[in-house]
């Protein structure tokens, strides 16, 4: 490969990287975690606001840096605590024994390829 070929490859990689990160960051500020208890909305929190929320008697939801996770729960199986942090619209964490749901709502930036 010639020197100009490498320059062209690096150029396209930089353009693709810039587009990827711009697309990832766009629209994240509007997302929020909605916490439900027994099917009723308990609280709405911005994913960018760093805080710990005590839900009921034993669940602790932590938000910040664009994601939310279940820090602690008093349920026996601890599945919700071991769930990875959620950050995209439609993702959720569910604690069935305590009937607590943490759902991410807001707009994700997605390209609709069927429109073209």
Backbone as XML, in Angstrom:
<?xml version="1.0"?>
<chain id="A" units="angstrom">
  <residue number="1" name="UNK">
    <atom name="N" x="0.833" y="-1.174" z="0.000"/>
    <atom name="CA" x="0.000" y="0.000" z="0.000"/>
    <atom name="C" x="0.886" y="1.249" z="0.000"/>
  </residue>
  <residue number="2" name="UNK">
    <atom name="N" x="0.405" y="2.247" z="-0.662"/>
    <atom name="CA" x="1.164" y="3.484" z="-0.780"/>
    <atom name="C" x="0.836" y="4.423" z="0.379"/>
  </residue>
  <residue number="3" name="UNK">
    <atom name="N" x="1.648" y="5.448" z="0.507"/>
    <atom name="CA" x="1.496" y="6.414" z="1.587"/>
    <atom name="C" x="0.134" y="7.100" z="1.537"/>
  </residue>
  <residue number="4" name="UNK">
    <atom name="N" x="-0.347" y="7.440" z="0.363"/>
    <atom name="CA" x="-1.652" y="8.098" z="0.235"/>
    <atom name="C" x="-2.797" y="7.163" z="0.616"/>
  </residue>
  <residue number="5" name="UNK">
    <atom name="N" x="-2.638" y="5.864" z="0.379"/>
    <atom name="CA" x="-3.665" y="4.902" z="0.798"/>
    <atom name="C" x="-3.833" y="4.919" z="2.318"/>
  </residue>
  <residue number="6" name="UNK">
    <atom name="N" x="-2.708" y="4.965" z="3.042"/>
    <atom name="CA" x="-2.771" y="4.997" z="4.496"/>
    <atom name="C" x="-3.417" y="6.286" z="4.993"/>
  </residue>
  <residue number="7" name="UNK">
    <atom name="N" x="-3.099" y="7.392" z="4.337"/>
    <atom name="CA" x="-3.699" y="8.668" z="4.716"/>
    <atom name="C" x="-5.209" y="8.623" z="4.528"/>
  </residue>
  <residue number="8" name="UNK">
    <atom name="N" x="-5.656" y="8.029" z="3.440"/>
    <atom name="CA" x="-7.089" y="7.925" z="3.175"/>
    <atom name="C" x="-7.781" y="7.035" z="4.207"/>
  </residue>
  <residue number="9" name="UNK">
    <atom name="N" x="-7.158" y="5.932" z="4.563"/>
    <atom name="CA" x="-7.727" y="5.023" z="5.566"/>
    <atom name="C" x="-7.836" y="5.727" z="6.920"/>
  </residue>
  <residue number="10" name="UNK">
    <atom name="N" x="-6.788" y="6.419" z="7.333"/>
    <atom name="CA" x="-6.802" y="7.131" z="8.608"/>
    <atom name="C" x="-7.868" y="8.226" z="8.597"/>
  </residue>
  <residue number="11" name="UNK">
    <atom name="N" x="-7.996" y="8.929" z="7.484"/>
    <atom name="CA" x="-9.014" y="9.969" z="7.371"/>
    <atom name="C" x="-10.413" y="9.399" z="7.589"/>
  </residue>
  <residue number="12" name="UNK">
    <atom name="N" x="-10.730" y="8.286" z="6.914"/>
    <atom name="CA" x="-12.060" y="7.686" z="7.056"/>
    <atom name="C" x="-12.289" y="7.130" z="8.455"/>
  </residue>
  <residue number="13" name="UNK">
    <atom name="N" x="-11.255" y="6.598" z="9.086"/>
    <atom name="CA" x="-11.403" y="6.125" z="10.462"/>
    <atom name="C" x="-11.694" y="7.279" z="11.418"/>
  </residue>
  <residue number="14" name="UNK">
    <atom name="N" x="-11.043" y="8.406" z="11.215"/>
    <atom name="CA" x="-11.294" y="9.571" z="12.069"/>
    <atom name="C" x="-12.710" y="10.091" z="11.861"/>
  </residue>
  <residue number="15" name="UNK">
    <atom name="N" x="-13.140" y="10.179" z="10.611"/>
    <atom name="CA" x="-14.504" y="10.644" z="10.326"/>
    <atom name="C" x="-15.528" y="9.691" z="10.938"/>
  </residue>
  <residue number="16" name="UNK">
    <atom name="N" x="-15.316" y="8.389" z="10.801"/>
    <atom name="CA" x="-16.248" y="7.411" z="11.375"/>
    <atom name="C" x="-16.270" y="7.514" z="12.902"/>
  </residue>
  <residue number="17" name="UNK">
    <atom name="N" x="-15.103" y="7.709" z="13.522"/>
    <atom name="CA" x="-15.035" y="7.841" z="14.978"/>
    <atom name="C" x="-15.756" y="9.075" z="15.475"/>
  </residue>
  <residue number="18" name="UNK">
    <atom name="N" x="-15.565" y="10.193" z="14.797"/>
    <atom name="CA" x="-16.246" y="11.431" z="15.179"/>
    <atom name="C" x="-17.757" y="11.263" z="15.052"/>
  </residue>
  <residue number="19" name="UNK">
    <atom name="N" x="-18.218" y="10.671" z="13.955"/>
    <atom name="CA" x="-19.655" y="10.455" z="13.767"/>
    <atom name="C" x="-20.216" y="9.539" z="14.848"/>
  </residue>
  <residue number="20" name="UNK">
    <atom name="N" x="-19.492" y="8.465" z="15.171"/>
    <atom name="CA" x="-19.956" y="7.518" z="16.180"/>
    <atom name="C" x="-20.119" y="8.204" z="17.537"/>
  </residue>
  <residue number="21" name="UNK">
    <atom name="N" x="-19.101" y="8.933" z="17.990"/>
    <atom name="CA" x="-19.179" y="9.571" z="19.298"/>
    <atom name="C" x="-20.205" y="10.698" z="19.329"/>
  </residue>
  <residue number="22" name="UNK">
    <atom name="N" x="-20.334" y="11.424" z="18.240"/>
    <atom name="CA" x="-21.346" y="12.476" z="18.174"/>
    <atom name="C" x="-22.742" y="11.869" z="18.272"/>
  </residue>
  <residue number="23" name="UNK">
    <atom name="N" x="-22.976" y="10.771" z="17.569"/>
    <atom name="CA" x="-24.267" y="10.095" z="17.587"/>
    <atom name="C" x="-24.554" y="9.479" z="18.953"/>
  </residue>
  <residue number="24" name="UNK">
    <atom name="N" x="-23.528" y="8.981" z="19.632"/>
    <atom name="CA" x="-23.711" y="8.400" z="20.957"/>
    <atom name="C" x="-24.069" y="9.458" z="22.000"/>
  </residue>
  <residue number="25" name="UNK">
    <atom name="N" x="-23.461" y="10.613" z="21.919"/>
    <atom name="CA" x="-23.680" y="11.651" z="22.923"/>
    <atom name="C" x="-24.945" y="12.463" z="22.676"/>
  </residue>
  <residue number="26" name="UNK">
    <atom name="N" x="-25.374" y="12.552" z="21.440"/>
    <atom name="CA" x="-26.538" y="13.374" z="21.103"/>
    <atom name="C" x="-27.801" y="12.768" z="21.702"/>
  </residue>
  <residue number="27" name="UNK">
    <atom name="N" x="-28.561" y="13.547" z="22.422"/>
    <atom name="CA" x="-29.846" y="13.100" z="22.947"/>
    <atom name="C" x="-29.791" y="12.420" z="24.298"/>
  </residue>
  <residue number="28" name="UNK">
    <atom name="N" x="-28.605" y="12.154" z="24.832"/>
    <atom name="CA" x="-28.533" y="11.466" z="26.116"/>
    <atom name="C" x="-28.977" y="12.341" z="27.280"/>
  </residue>
  <residue number="29" name="UNK">
    <atom name="N" x="-28.836" y="13.660" z="27.146"/>
    <atom name="CA" x="-29.181" y="14.542" z="28.253"/>
    <atom name="C" x="-30.657" y="14.463" z="28.607"/>
  </residue>
  <residue number="30" name="UNK">
    <atom name="N" x="-31.515" y="14.113" z="27.654"/>
    <atom name="CA" x="-32.946" y="14.074" z="27.890"/>
    <atom name="C" x="-33.450" y="12.778" z="28.491"/>
  </residue>
  <residue number="31" name="UNK">
    <atom name="N" x="-32.605" y="11.787" z="28.621"/>
    <atom name="CA" x="-33.055" y="10.508" z="29.174"/>
    <atom name="C" x="-33.178" y="10.581" z="30.689"/>
  </residue>
  <residue number="32" name="UNK">
    <atom name="N" x="-34.128" y="9.805" z="31.195"/>
    <atom name="CA" x="-34.324" y="9.770" z="32.632"/>
    <atom name="C" x="-34.711" y="8.375" z="33.081"/>
  </residue>
  <residue number="33" name="UNK">
    <atom name="N" x="-34.445" y="8.098" z="34.347"/>
    <atom name="CA" x="-34.850" y="6.835" z="34.952"/>
    <atom name="C" x="-36.197" y="7.055" z="35.614"/>
  </residue>
  <residue number="34" name="UNK">
    <atom name="N" x="-37.145" y="6.208" z="35.282"/>
    <atom name="CA" x="-38.468" y="6.270" z="35.909"/>
    <atom name="C" x="-38.589" y="5.047" z="36.799"/>
  </residue>
  <residue number="35" name="UNK">
    <atom name="N" x="-38.837" y="5.281" z="38.080"/>
    <atom name="CA" x="-38.925" y="4.199" z="39.061"/>
    <atom name="C" x="-40.394" y="3.948" z="39.363"/>
  </residue>
  <residue number="36" name="UNK">
    <atom name="N" x="-40.789" y="2.688" z="39.221"/>
    <atom name="CA" x="-42.169" y="2.274" z="39.508"/>
    <atom name="C" x="-42.162" y="1.326" z="40.701"/>
  </residue>
  <residue number="37" name="UNK">
    <atom name="N" x="-43.148" y="1.470" z="41.580"/>
    <atom name="CA" x="-43.365" y="0.547" z="42.690"/>
    <atom name="C" x="-44.811" y="0.091" z="42.615"/>
  </residue>
  <residue number="38" name="UNK">
    <atom name="N" x="-45.029" y="-1.200" z="42.559"/>
    <atom name="CA" x="-46.372" y="-1.788" z="42.421"/>
    <atom name="C" x="-47.114" y="-1.225" z="41.213"/>
  </residue>
  <residue number="39" name="UNK">
    <atom name="N" x="-46.391" y="-0.945" z="40.138"/>
    <atom name="CA" x="-46.999" y="-0.456" z="38.908"/>
    <atom name="C" x="-47.307" y="1.027" z="38.896"/>
  </residue>
  <residue number="40" name="UNK">
    <atom name="N" x="-47.057" y="1.705" z="39.995"/>
    <atom name="CA" x="-47.318" y="3.150" z="40.089"/>
    <atom name="C" x="-45.982" y="3.901" z="40.007"/>
  </residue>
  <residue number="41" name="UNK">
    <atom name="N" x="-46.004" y="5.035" z="39.303"/>
    <atom name="CA" x="-44.774" y="5.815" z="39.194"/>
    <atom name="C" x="-44.384" y="6.352" z="40.562"/>
  </residue>
  <residue number="42" name="UNK">
    <atom name="N" x="-43.126" y="6.107" z="40.948"/>
    <atom name="CA" x="-42.598" y="6.524" z="42.249"/>
    <atom name="C" x="-41.777" y="7.806" z="42.128"/>
  </residue>
  <residue number="43" name="UNK">
    <atom name="N" x="-40.872" y="7.835" z="41.121"/>
    <atom name="CA" x="-40.010" y="9.002" z="40.959"/>
    <atom name="C" x="-39.362" y="8.996" z="39.576"/>
  </residue>
  <residue number="44" name="UNK">
    <atom name="N" x="-39.088" y="10.198" z="39.038"/>
    <atom name="CA" x="-38.346" y="10.378" z="37.786"/>
    <atom name="C" x="-37.048" y="11.107" z="38.120"/>
  </residue>
  <residue number="45" name="UNK">
    <atom name="N" x="-35.943" y="10.606" z="37.545"/>
    <atom name="CA" x="-34.639" y="11.185" z="37.842"/>
    <atom name="C" x="-33.820" y="11.261" z="36.565"/>
  </residue>
  <residue number="46" name="UNK">
    <atom name="N" x="-33.135" y="12.371" z="36.356"/>
    <atom name="CA" x="-32.221" y="12.486" z="35.224"/>
    <atom name="C" x="-31.074" y="11.499" z="35.410"/>
  </residue>
  <residue number="47" name="UNK">
    <atom name="N" x="-30.664" y="10.879" z="34.303"/>
    <atom name="CA" x="-29.549" y="9.932" z="34.378"/>
    <atom name="C" x="-28.233" y="10.636" z="34.648"/>
  </residue>
  <residue number="48" name="UNK">
    <atom name="N" x="-28.184" y="11.927" z="34.450"/>
    <atom name="CA" x="-26.944" y="12.675" z="34.646"/>
    <atom name="C" x="-26.839" y="13.260" z="36.048"/>
  </residue>
  <residue number="49" name="UNK">
    <atom name="N" x="-27.901" y="13.154" z="36.839"/>
    <atom name="CA" x="-27.869" y="13.655" z="38.215"/>
    <atom name="C" x="-27.380" y="12.534" z="39.126"/>
  </residue>
  <residue number="50" name="UNK">
    <atom name="N" x="-26.263" y="12.765" z="39.804"/>
    <atom name="CA" x="-25.684" y="11.741" z="40.677"/>
    <atom name="C" x="-26.444" y="11.703" z="41.995"/>
  </residue>
  <residue number="51" name="UNK">
    <atom name="N" x="-27.124" y="10.570" z="42.240"/>
    <atom name="CA" x="-27.838" y="10.439" z="43.507"/>
    <atom name="C" x="-28.186" y="8.989" z="43.800"/>
  </residue>
  <residue number="52" name="UNK">
    <atom name="N" x="-28.463" y="8.744" z="45.068"/>
    <atom name="CA" x="-28.950" y="7.447" z="45.534"/>
    <atom name="C" x="-30.386" y="7.638" z="45.998"/>
  </residue>
  <residue number="53" name="UNK">
    <atom name="N" x="-31.264" y="6.738" z="45.560"/>
    <atom name="CA" x="-32.678" y="6.859" z="45.893"/>
    <atom name="C" x="-33.096" y="5.598" z="46.650"/>
  </residue>
  <residue number="54" name="UNK">
    <atom name="N" x="-33.604" y="5.770" z="47.858"/>
    <atom name="CA" x="-34.137" y="4.652" z="48.629"/>
    <atom name="C" x="-35.564" y="4.413" z="48.175"/>
  </residue>
  <residue number="55" name="UNK">
    <atom name="N" x="-35.825" y="3.213" z="47.683"/>
    <atom name="CA" x="-37.146" y="2.856" z="47.174"/>
    <atom name="C" x="-37.730" y="1.804" z="48.112"/>
  </residue>
  <residue number="56" name="UNK">
    <atom name="N" x="-38.839" y="2.130" z="48.717"/>
    <atom name="CA" x="-39.458" y="1.197" z="49.662"/>
    <atom name="C" x="-38.585" y="1.041" z="50.887"/>
  </residue>
  <residue number="57" name="UNK">
    <atom name="N" x="-38.446" y="-0.202" z="51.346"/>
    <atom name="CA" x="-37.679" y="-0.449" z="52.563"/>
    <atom name="C" x="-36.269" y="-0.955" z="52.306"/>
  </residue>
  <residue number="58" name="UNK">
    <atom name="N" x="-35.980" y="-1.424" z="51.062"/>
    <atom name="CA" x="-34.664" y="-2.033" z="50.898"/>
    <atom name="C" x="-33.977" y="-1.844" z="49.563"/>
  </residue>
  <residue number="59" name="UNK">
    <atom name="N" x="-34.648" y="-1.286" z="48.590"/>
    <atom name="CA" x="-34.011" y="-1.103" z="47.280"/>
    <atom name="C" x="-33.340" y="0.265" z="47.218"/>
  </residue>
  <residue number="60" name="UNK">
    <atom name="N" x="-32.145" y="0.296" z="46.660"/>
    <atom name="CA" x="-31.411" y="1.545" z="46.473"/>
    <atom name="C" x="-31.036" y="1.644" z="44.998"/>
  </residue>
  <residue number="61" name="UNK">
    <atom name="N" x="-31.541" y="2.685" z="44.338"/>
    <atom name="CA" x="-31.251" y="2.938" z="42.932"/>
    <atom name="C" x="-30.235" y="4.074" z="42.874"/>
  </residue>
  <residue number="62" name="UNK">
    <atom name="N" x="-29.173" y="3.885" z="42.090"/>
    <atom name="CA" x="-28.135" y="4.899" z="41.936"/>
    <atom name="C" x="-28.137" y="5.377" z="40.491"/>
  </residue>
  <residue number="63" name="UNK">
    <atom name="N" x="-28.156" y="6.695" z="40.305"/>
    <atom name="CA" x="-28.089" y="7.282" z="38.969"/>
    <atom name="C" x="-26.871" y="8.193" z="38.886"/>
  </residue>
  <residue number="64" name="UNK">
    <atom name="N" x="-26.418" y="8.407" z="37.663"/>
    <atom name="CA" x="-25.299" y="9.306" z="37.430"/>
    <atom name="C" x="-24.496" y="8.864" z="36.231"/>
  </residue>
  <residue number="65" name="UNK">
    <atom name="N" x="-23.815" y="9.800" z="35.602"/>
    <atom name="CA" x="-22.965" y="9.554" z="34.447"/>
    <atom name="C" x="-23.714" y="8.873" z="33.308"/>
  </residue>
  <residue number="66" name="UNK">
    <atom name="N" x="-25.000" y="9.170" z="33.186"/>
    <atom name="CA" x="-25.780" y="8.672" z="32.064"/>
    <atom name="C" x="-26.351" y="7.281" z="32.213"/>
  </residue>
  <residue number="67" name="UNK">
    <atom name="N" x="-26.319" y="6.707" z="33.414"/>
    <atom name="CA" x="-26.876" y="5.366" z="33.599"/>
    <atom name="C" x="-27.500" y="5.237" z="34.989"/>
  </residue>
  <residue number="68" name="UNK">
    <atom name="N" x="-28.196" y="4.122" z="35.186"/>
    <atom name="CA" x="-28.813" y="3.820" z="36.483"/>
    <atom name="C" x="-28.588" y="2.349" z="36.790"/>
  </residue>
  <residue number="69" name="UNK">
    <atom name="N" x="-28.402" y="2.039" z="38.071"/>
    <atom name="CA" x="-28.290" y="0.641" z="38.482"/>
    <atom name="C" x="-28.856" y="0.465" z="39.891"/>
  </residue>
  <residue number="70" name="UNK">
    <atom name="N" x="-29.169" y="-0.785" z="40.208"/>
    <atom name="CA" x="-29.702" y="-1.125" z="41.529"/>
    <atom name="C" x="-28.508" y="-1.449" z="42.423"/>
  </residue>
  <residue number="71" name="UNK">
    <atom name="N" x="-28.253" y="-0.569" z="43.366"/>
    <atom name="CA" x="-27.098" y="-0.724" z="44.258"/>
    <atom name="C" x="-27.339" y="-1.799" z="45.313"/>
  </residue>
  <residue number="72" name="UNK">
    <atom name="N" x="-28.557" y="-1.842" z="45.854"/>
    <atom name="CA" x="-28.865" y="-2.796" z="46.919"/>
    <atom name="C" x="-30.339" y="-3.143" z="46.878"/>
  </residue>
  <residue number="73" name="UNK">
    <atom name="N" x="-30.646" y="-4.332" z="47.389"/>
    <atom name="CA" x="-32.039" y="-4.787" z="47.506"/>
    <atom name="C" x="-32.112" y="-5.800" z="48.630"/>
  </residue>
  <residue number="74" name="UNK">
    <atom name="N" x="-33.256" y="-5.854" z="49.300"/>
    <atom name="CA" x="-33.410" y="-6.808" z="50.397"/>
    <atom name="C" x="-34.109" y="-8.094" z="49.956"/>
  </residue>
  <residue number="75" name="UNK">
    <atom name="N" x="-34.176" y="-8.320" z="48.644"/>
    <atom name="CA" x="-34.789" y="-9.551" z="48.139"/>
    <atom name="C" x="-33.780" y="-10.700" z="48.228"/>
  </residue>
  <residue number="76" name="UNK">
    <atom name="N" x="-34.250" y="-11.944" z="48.267"/>
    <atom name="CA" x="-33.339" y="-13.071" z="48.468"/>
    <atom name="C" x="-32.452" y="-13.411" z="47.257"/>
  </residue>
  <residue number="77" name="UNK">
    <atom name="N" x="-32.923" y="-13.181" z="46.041"/>
    <atom name="CA" x="-32.156" y="-13.642" z="44.884"/>
    <atom name="C" x="-31.118" y="-12.643" z="44.368"/>
  </residue>
  <residue number="78" name="UNK">
    <atom name="N" x="-31.296" y="-11.351" z="44.615"/>
    <atom name="CA" x="-30.349" y="-10.301" z="44.236"/>
    <atom name="C" x="-30.083" y="-10.204" z="42.723"/>
  </residue>
  <residue number="79" name="UNK">
    <atom name="N" x="-31.017" y="-10.661" z="41.917"/>
    <atom name="CA" x="-30.846" y="-10.589" z="40.458"/>
    <atom name="C" x="-30.779" y="-9.137" z="40.007"/>
  </residue>
  <residue number="80" name="UNK">
    <atom name="N" x="-31.612" y="-8.290" z="40.574"/>
    <atom name="CA" x="-31.628" y="-6.878" z="40.170"/>
    <atom name="C" x="-30.315" y="-6.176" z="40.522"/>
  </residue>
  <residue number="81" name="UNK">
    <atom name="N" x="-29.681" y="-6.576" z="41.596"/>
    <atom name="CA" x="-28.423" y="-5.959" z="42.008"/>
    <atom name="C" x="-27.298" y="-6.353" z="41.057"/>
  </residue>
  <residue number="82" name="UNK">
    <atom name="N" x="-27.353" y="-7.568" z="40.534"/>
    <atom name="CA" x="-26.311" y="-8.050" z="39.623"/>
    <atom name="C" x="-26.555" y="-7.649" z="38.172"/>
  </residue>
  <residue number="83" name="UNK">
    <atom name="N" x="-27.685" y="-7.013" z="37.899"/>
    <atom name="CA" x="-27.983" y="-6.560" z="36.532"/>
    <atom name="C" x="-27.036" y="-5.426" z="36.174"/>
  </residue>
  <residue number="84" name="UNK">
    <atom name="N" x="-26.597" y="-5.393" z="34.943"/>
    <atom name="CA" x="-25.694" y="-4.317" z="34.505"/>
    <atom name="C" x="-26.438" y="-2.977" z="34.515"/>
  </residue>
  <residue number="85" name="UNK">
    <atom name="N" x="-25.725" y="-1.867" z="34.591"/>
    <atom name="CA" x="-26.389" y="-0.549" z="34.539"/>
    <atom name="C" x="-27.139" y="-0.365" z="33.221"/>
  </residue>
  <residue number="86" name="UNK">
    <atom name="N" x="-28.249" y="0.344" z="33.271"/>
    <atom name="CA" x="-29.058" y="0.615" z="32.081"/>
    <atom name="C" x="-28.924" y="2.081" z="31.711"/>
  </residue>
  <residue number="87" name="UNK">
    <atom name="N" x="-28.922" y="2.353" z="30.382"/>
    <atom name="CA" x="-28.745" y="3.734" z="29.952"/>
    <atom name="C" x="-29.524" y="4.085" z="28.690"/>
  </residue>
  <residue number="88" name="UNK">
    <atom name="N" x="-30.045" y="3.115" z="27.977"/>
    <atom name="CA" x="-30.751" y="3.383" z="26.725"/>
    <atom name="C" x="-32.258" y="3.285" z="26.924"/>
  </residue>
  <residue number="89" name="UNK">
    <atom name="N" x="-32.993" y="4.064" z="26.150"/>
    <atom name="CA" x="-34.450" y="4.062" z="26.256"/>
    <atom name="C" x="-35.007" y="2.658" z="26.056"/>
  </residue>
  <residue number="90" name="UNK">
    <atom name="N" x="-35.931" y="2.277" z="26.920"/>
    <atom name="CA" x="-36.555" y="0.964" z="26.835"/>
    <atom name="C" x="-35.897" y="-0.079" z="27.718"/>
  </residue>
  <residue number="91" name="UNK">
    <atom name="N" x="-34.673" y="0.144" z="28.161"/>
    <atom name="CA" x="-34.022" y="-0.814" z="29.053"/>
    <atom name="C" x="-34.618" y="-0.688" z="30.452"/>
  </residue>
  <residue number="92" name="UNK">
    <atom name="N" x="-34.577" y="-1.789" z="31.197"/>
    <atom name="CA" x="-35.137" y="-1.740" z="32.549"/>
    <atom name="C" x="-34.445" y="-2.738" z="33.462"/>
  </residue>
  <residue number="93" name="UNK">
    <atom name="N" x="-34.577" y="-2.475" z="34.739"/>
    <atom name="CA" x="-34.146" y="-3.392" z="35.793"/>
    <atom name="C" x="-35.386" y="-3.692" z="36.616"/>
  </residue>
  <residue number="94" name="UNK">
    <atom name="N" x="-35.625" y="-4.967" z="36.900"/>
    <atom name="CA" x="-36.839" y="-5.367" z="37.609"/>
    <atom name="C" x="-36.466" y="-6.154" z="38.860"/>
  </residue>
  <residue number="95" name="UNK">
    <atom name="N" x="-37.037" y="-5.758" z="39.990"/>
    <atom name="CA" x="-36.925" y="-6.510" z="41.235"/>
    <atom name="C" x="-38.311" y="-7.090" z="41.504"/>
  </residue>
  <residue number="96" name="UNK">
    <atom name="N" x="-38.513" y="-8.343" z="41.117"/>
    <atom name="CA" x="-39.840" y="-8.956" z="41.238"/>
    <atom name="C" x="-40.326" y="-9.100" z="42.681"/>
  </residue>
  <residue number="97" name="UNK">
    <atom name="N" x="-39.489" y="-9.589" z="43.615"/>
    <atom name="CA" x="-40.007" y="-9.742" z="44.980"/>
    <atom name="C" x="-40.503" y="-8.430" z="45.600"/>
  </residue>
  <residue number="98" name="UNK">
    <atom name="N" x="-39.834" y="-7.322" z="45.294"/>
    <atom name="CA" x="-40.228" y="-6.032" z="45.864"/>
    <atom name="C" x="-41.098" y="-5.208" z="44.932"/>
  </residue>
  <residue number="99" name="UNK">
    <atom name="N" x="-41.370" y="-5.721" z="43.742"/>
    <atom name="CA" x="-42.209" y="-5.056" z="42.734"/>
    <atom name="C" x="-41.687" y="-3.660" z="42.387"/>
  </residue>
  <residue number="100" name="UNK">
    <atom name="N" x="-40.381" y="-3.583" z="42.148"/>
    <atom name="CA" x="-39.738" y="-2.327" z="41.780"/>
    <atom name="C" x="-39.206" y="-2.456" z="40.358"/>
  </residue>
  <residue number="101" name="UNK">
    <atom name="N" x="-39.491" y="-1.459" z="39.528"/>
    <atom name="CA" x="-39.002" y="-1.429" z="38.147"/>
    <atom name="C" x="-38.300" y="-0.102" z="37.922"/>
  </residue>
  <residue number="102" name="UNK">
    <atom name="N" x="-37.111" y="-0.162" z="37.349"/>
    <atom name="CA" x="-36.390" y="1.042" z="36.933"/>
    <atom name="C" x="-36.344" y="0.995" z="35.413"/>
  </residue>
  <residue number="103" name="UNK">
    <atom name="N" x="-36.998" y="1.949" z="34.771"/>
    <atom name="CA" x="-37.088" y="1.972" z="33.311"/>
    <atom name="C" x="-36.478" y="3.261" z="32.777"/>
  </residue>
  <residue number="104" name="UNK">
    <atom name="N" x="-35.728" y="3.150" z="31.691"/>
    <atom name="CA" x="-35.135" y="4.327" z="31.059"/>
    <atom name="C" x="-36.094" y="4.838" z="29.998"/>
  </residue>
  <residue number="105" name="UNK">
    <atom name="N" x="-36.376" y="6.134" z="30.059"/>
    <atom name="CA" x="-37.254" y="6.770" z="29.077"/>
    <atom name="C" x="-36.562" y="7.987" z="28.507"/>
  </residue>
  <residue number="106" name="UNK">
    <atom name="N" x="-36.917" y="8.329" z="27.292"/>
    <atom name="CA" x="-36.330" y="9.466" z="26.608"/>
    <atom name="C" x="-36.058" y="9.080" z="25.176"/>
  </residue>
  <residue number="107" name="UNK">
    <atom name="N" x="-35.511" y="10.012" z="24.427"/>
    <atom name="CA" x="-35.278" y="9.765" z="23.012"/>
    <atom name="C" x="-33.867" y="9.278" z="22.769"/>
  </residue>
  <residue number="108" name="UNK">
    <atom name="N" x="-33.756" y="8.174" z="22.041"/>
    <atom name="CA" x="-32.473" y="7.709" z="21.534"/>
    <atom name="C" x="-32.375" y="8.164" z="20.101"/>
  </residue>
  <residue number="109" name="UNK">
    <atom name="N" x="-31.209" y="8.474" z="19.688"/>
    <atom name="CA" x="-30.995" y="8.892" z="18.313"/>
    <atom name="C" x="-30.725" y="7.652" z="17.477"/>
  </residue>
  <residue number="110" name="UNK">
    <atom name="N" x="-31.664" y="7.295" z="16.652"/>
    <atom name="CA" x="-31.501" y="6.142" z="15.782"/>
    <atom name="C" x="-31.817" y="6.564" z="14.359"/>
  </residue>
  <residue number="111" name="UNK">
    <atom name="N" x="-31.151" y="5.959" z="13.422"/>
    <atom name="CA" x="-31.364" y="6.256" z="12.017"/>
    <atom name="C" x="-32.366" y="5.255" z="11.483"/>
  </residue>
  <residue number="112" name="UNK">
    <atom name="N" x="-33.448" y="5.750" z="10.861"/>
    <atom name="CA" x="-34.457" y="4.891" z="10.263"/>
    <atom name="C" x="-34.072" y="4.638" z="8.814"/>
  </residue>
  <residue number="113" name="UNK">
    <atom name="N" x="-33.506" y="3.452" z="8.557"/>
    <atom name="CA" x="-33.034" y="3.160" z="7.206"/>
    <atom name="C" x="-34.177" y="2.842" z="6.259"/>
  </residue>
  <residue number="114" name="UNK">
    <atom name="N" x="-35.374" y="2.573" z="6.776"/>
    <atom name="CA" x="-36.513" y="2.266" z="5.898"/>
    <atom name="C" x="-37.066" y="3.513" z="5.247"/>
  </residue>
  <residue number="115" name="UNK">
    <atom name="N" x="-36.703" y="4.683" z="5.763"/>
    <atom name="CA" x="-37.248" y="5.923" z="5.213"/>
    <atom name="C" x="-36.577" y="6.334" z="3.911"/>
  </residue>
  <residue number="116" name="UNK">
    <atom name="N" x="-35.472" y="5.699" z="3.579"/>
    <atom name="CA" x="-34.724" y="6.097" z="2.372"/>
    <atom name="C" x="-34.921" y="5.124" z="1.253"/>
  </residue>
</chain>
